[in-house]
Structure formats: structure tokens, C-alpha cells
GROMACS .gro file of C-alpha atoms in nm:
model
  120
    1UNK     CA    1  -2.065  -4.680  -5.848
    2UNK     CA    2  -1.734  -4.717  -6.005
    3UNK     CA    3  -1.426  -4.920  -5.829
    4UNK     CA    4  -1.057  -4.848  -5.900
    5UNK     CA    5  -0.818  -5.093  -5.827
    6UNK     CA    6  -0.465  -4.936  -5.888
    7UNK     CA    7  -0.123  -5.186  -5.835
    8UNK     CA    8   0.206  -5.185  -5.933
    9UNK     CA    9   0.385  -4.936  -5.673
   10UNK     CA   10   0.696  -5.052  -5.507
   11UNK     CA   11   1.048  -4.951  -5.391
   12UNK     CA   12   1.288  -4.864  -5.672
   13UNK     CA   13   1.652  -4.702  -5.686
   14UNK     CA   14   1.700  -4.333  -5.864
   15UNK     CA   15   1.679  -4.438  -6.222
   16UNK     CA   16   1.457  -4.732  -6.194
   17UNK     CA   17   1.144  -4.783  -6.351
   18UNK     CA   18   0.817  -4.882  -6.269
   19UNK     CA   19   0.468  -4.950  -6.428
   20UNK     CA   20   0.132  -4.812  -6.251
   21UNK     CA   21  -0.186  -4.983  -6.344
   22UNK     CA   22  -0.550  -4.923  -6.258
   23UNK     CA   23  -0.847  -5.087  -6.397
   24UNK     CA   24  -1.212  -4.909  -6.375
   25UNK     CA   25  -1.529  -5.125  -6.270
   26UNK     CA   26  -1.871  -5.114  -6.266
   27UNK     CA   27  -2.148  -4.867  -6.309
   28UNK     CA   28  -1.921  -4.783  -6.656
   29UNK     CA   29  -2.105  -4.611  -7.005
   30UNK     CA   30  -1.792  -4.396  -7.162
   31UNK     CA   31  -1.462  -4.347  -6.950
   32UNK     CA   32  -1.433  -3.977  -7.079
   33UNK     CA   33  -1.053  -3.955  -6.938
   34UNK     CA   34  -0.818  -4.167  -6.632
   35UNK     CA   35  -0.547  -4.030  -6.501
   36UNK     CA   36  -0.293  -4.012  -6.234
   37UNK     CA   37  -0.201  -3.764  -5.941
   38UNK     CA   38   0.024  -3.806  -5.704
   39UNK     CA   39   0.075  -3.637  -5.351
   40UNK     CA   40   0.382  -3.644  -5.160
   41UNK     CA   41   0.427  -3.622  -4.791
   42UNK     CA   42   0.334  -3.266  -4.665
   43UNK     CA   43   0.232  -3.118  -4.981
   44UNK     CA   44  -0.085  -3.078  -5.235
   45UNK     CA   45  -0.196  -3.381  -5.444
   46UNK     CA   46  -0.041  -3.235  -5.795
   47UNK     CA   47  -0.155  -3.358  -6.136
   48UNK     CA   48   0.069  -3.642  -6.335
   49UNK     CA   49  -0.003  -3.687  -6.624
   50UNK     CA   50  -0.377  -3.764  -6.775
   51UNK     CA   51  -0.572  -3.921  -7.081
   52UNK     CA   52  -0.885  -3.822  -7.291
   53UNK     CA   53  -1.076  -4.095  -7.478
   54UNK     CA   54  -1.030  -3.884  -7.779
   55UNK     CA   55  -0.653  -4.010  -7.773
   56UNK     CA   56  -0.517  -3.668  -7.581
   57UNK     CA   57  -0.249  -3.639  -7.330
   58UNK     CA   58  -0.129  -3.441  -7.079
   59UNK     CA   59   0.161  -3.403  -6.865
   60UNK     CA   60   0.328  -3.226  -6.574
   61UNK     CA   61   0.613  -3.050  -6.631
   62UNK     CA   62   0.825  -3.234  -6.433
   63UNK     CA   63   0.759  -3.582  -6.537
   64UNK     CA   64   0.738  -3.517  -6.909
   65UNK     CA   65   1.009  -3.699  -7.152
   66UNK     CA   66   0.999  -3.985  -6.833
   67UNK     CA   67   0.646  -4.097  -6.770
   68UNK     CA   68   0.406  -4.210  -7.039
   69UNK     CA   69   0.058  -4.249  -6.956
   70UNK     CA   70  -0.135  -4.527  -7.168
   71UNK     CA   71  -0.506  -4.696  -7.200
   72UNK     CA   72  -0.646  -4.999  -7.291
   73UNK     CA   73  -1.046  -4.898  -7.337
   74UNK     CA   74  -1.124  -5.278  -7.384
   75UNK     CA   75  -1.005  -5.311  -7.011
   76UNK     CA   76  -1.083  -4.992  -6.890
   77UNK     CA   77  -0.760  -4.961  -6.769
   78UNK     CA   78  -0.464  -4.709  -6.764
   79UNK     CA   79  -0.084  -4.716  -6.707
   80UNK     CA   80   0.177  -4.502  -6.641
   81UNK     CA   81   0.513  -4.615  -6.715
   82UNK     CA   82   0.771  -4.397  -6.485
   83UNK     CA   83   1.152  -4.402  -6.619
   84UNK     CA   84   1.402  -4.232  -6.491
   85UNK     CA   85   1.256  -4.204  -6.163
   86UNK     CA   86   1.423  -3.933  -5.949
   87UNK     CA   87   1.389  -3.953  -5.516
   88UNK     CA   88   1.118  -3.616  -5.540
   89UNK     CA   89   0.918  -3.874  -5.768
   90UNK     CA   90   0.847  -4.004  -5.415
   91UNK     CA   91   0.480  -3.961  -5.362
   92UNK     CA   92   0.132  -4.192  -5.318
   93UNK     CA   93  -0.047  -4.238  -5.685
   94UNK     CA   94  -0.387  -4.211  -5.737
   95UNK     CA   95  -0.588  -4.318  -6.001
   96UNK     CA   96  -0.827  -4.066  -6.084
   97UNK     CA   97  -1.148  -4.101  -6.383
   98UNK     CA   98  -1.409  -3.952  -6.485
   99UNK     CA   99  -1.698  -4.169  -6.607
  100UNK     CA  100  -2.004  -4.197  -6.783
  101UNK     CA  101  -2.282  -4.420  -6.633
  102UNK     CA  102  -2.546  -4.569  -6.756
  103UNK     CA  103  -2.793  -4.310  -6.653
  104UNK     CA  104  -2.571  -4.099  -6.816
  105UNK     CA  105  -2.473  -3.895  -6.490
  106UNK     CA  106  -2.096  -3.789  -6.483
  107UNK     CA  107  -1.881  -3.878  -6.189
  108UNK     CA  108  -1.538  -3.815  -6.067
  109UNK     CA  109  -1.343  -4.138  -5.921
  110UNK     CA  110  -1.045  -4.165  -5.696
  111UNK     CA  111  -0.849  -4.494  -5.630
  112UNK     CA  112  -0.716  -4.591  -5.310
  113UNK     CA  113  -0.362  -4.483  -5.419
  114UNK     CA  114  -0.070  -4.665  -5.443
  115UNK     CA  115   0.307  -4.611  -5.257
  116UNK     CA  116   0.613  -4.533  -5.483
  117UNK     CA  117   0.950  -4.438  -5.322
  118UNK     CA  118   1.231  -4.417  -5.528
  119UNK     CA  119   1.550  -4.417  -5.307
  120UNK     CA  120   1.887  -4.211  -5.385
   0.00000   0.00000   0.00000
């Protein structure tokens, strides 16, 4: 089993920034990628932006040139650094990875997901 603890969320005015961390735990052999989704109040949980551990990225549309996604594999942990933030930003996070354990079974991770609402 594999814990996610994401923090960092918050209240933040259009333009603001804020940094999203969550750190992987436990049953851990190879993180193969972390990323983040988000899902806003009525809709679909939509990709964010994600990270391989070859060193790829990817991004959604809408955040890309604001948000930069980032890992530290010594911590097993991930970021996303959100700039610009704009009020549709306004969503829960979740921390999502896909991991490696040690009997070499792969597994798909969700954390508990973490408020951000950026106000106008």
C-alpha cells in the first residue's frame, strides 16, 4: 500500500500563486510517474499536468506557461507551482502516482485531494 499526503492548498486572489506538494509512502520500488488532476465543482476530474521518471512532462492546455510540475525522487515527492492563477483554476487537487512495489505489481494511487479557490 502506498499513502499520499498532498498540502499546500489555500485561498488566493486572481494572480496569486501557490505551491502543491505531495509526498508518496510506503510499499514504494520505482515511482514510474506523479501527477496532478484536479476536479471542479460539477464537472469531470481533468488532467493537470503530470511527470515521468524518465524526466517527461505533460501539461493541460489551459494551465501551460503558468503551472510547473516538479519531483524530488529522493523524497518521492512532487510539486506543482500554480502562477497566475485565474478564478476557473478553482477546483480540488489530487495527487495521483503510479508505483512500482516491491513485488513488482503496478498500482495506481490517488491522494485525498486538496482545496484551491482562487477568488476574482
Amino acid at each position: 500500500q502506498v499513502q499520499l499526503v498532498e498540502s499546500g492548498g489555500g485561498l488566493v486572489q486572481a494572480g496569486g500563486s501557490l505551491r502543491l506538494s505531495c509526498a508518496a509512502s510506503g510499499n514504494i520500488f520505482r515511482i514510474n510517474a506523479m501527477g496532478w488532476y484536479r476536479q471542479a465543482p460539477g464537472k469531470q476530474r481533468e488532467l493537470v499536468a503530470t511527470s515521468t521518471s524518465s524526466g517527461s512532462t505533460n501539461y493541460a492546455d489551459s494551465v501551460k506557461g503558468r503551472f510547473t510540475i516538479s519531483r524530488d525522487n529522493a523524497k518521492n515527492t512532487v510539486y506543482l507551482q500554480m502562477n497566475s492563477l485565474k478564478p476557473e483554476d478553482t477546483a480540488v487537487y489530487y495527487c495521483n502516482a503510479d508505483v512500482t512495489g516491491w513485488s513488482l505489481s503496478v498500482y495506481d494511487y490517488w491522494g485525498q485531494g486538496t482545496q484551491v479557490t482562487v477568488s476574482s
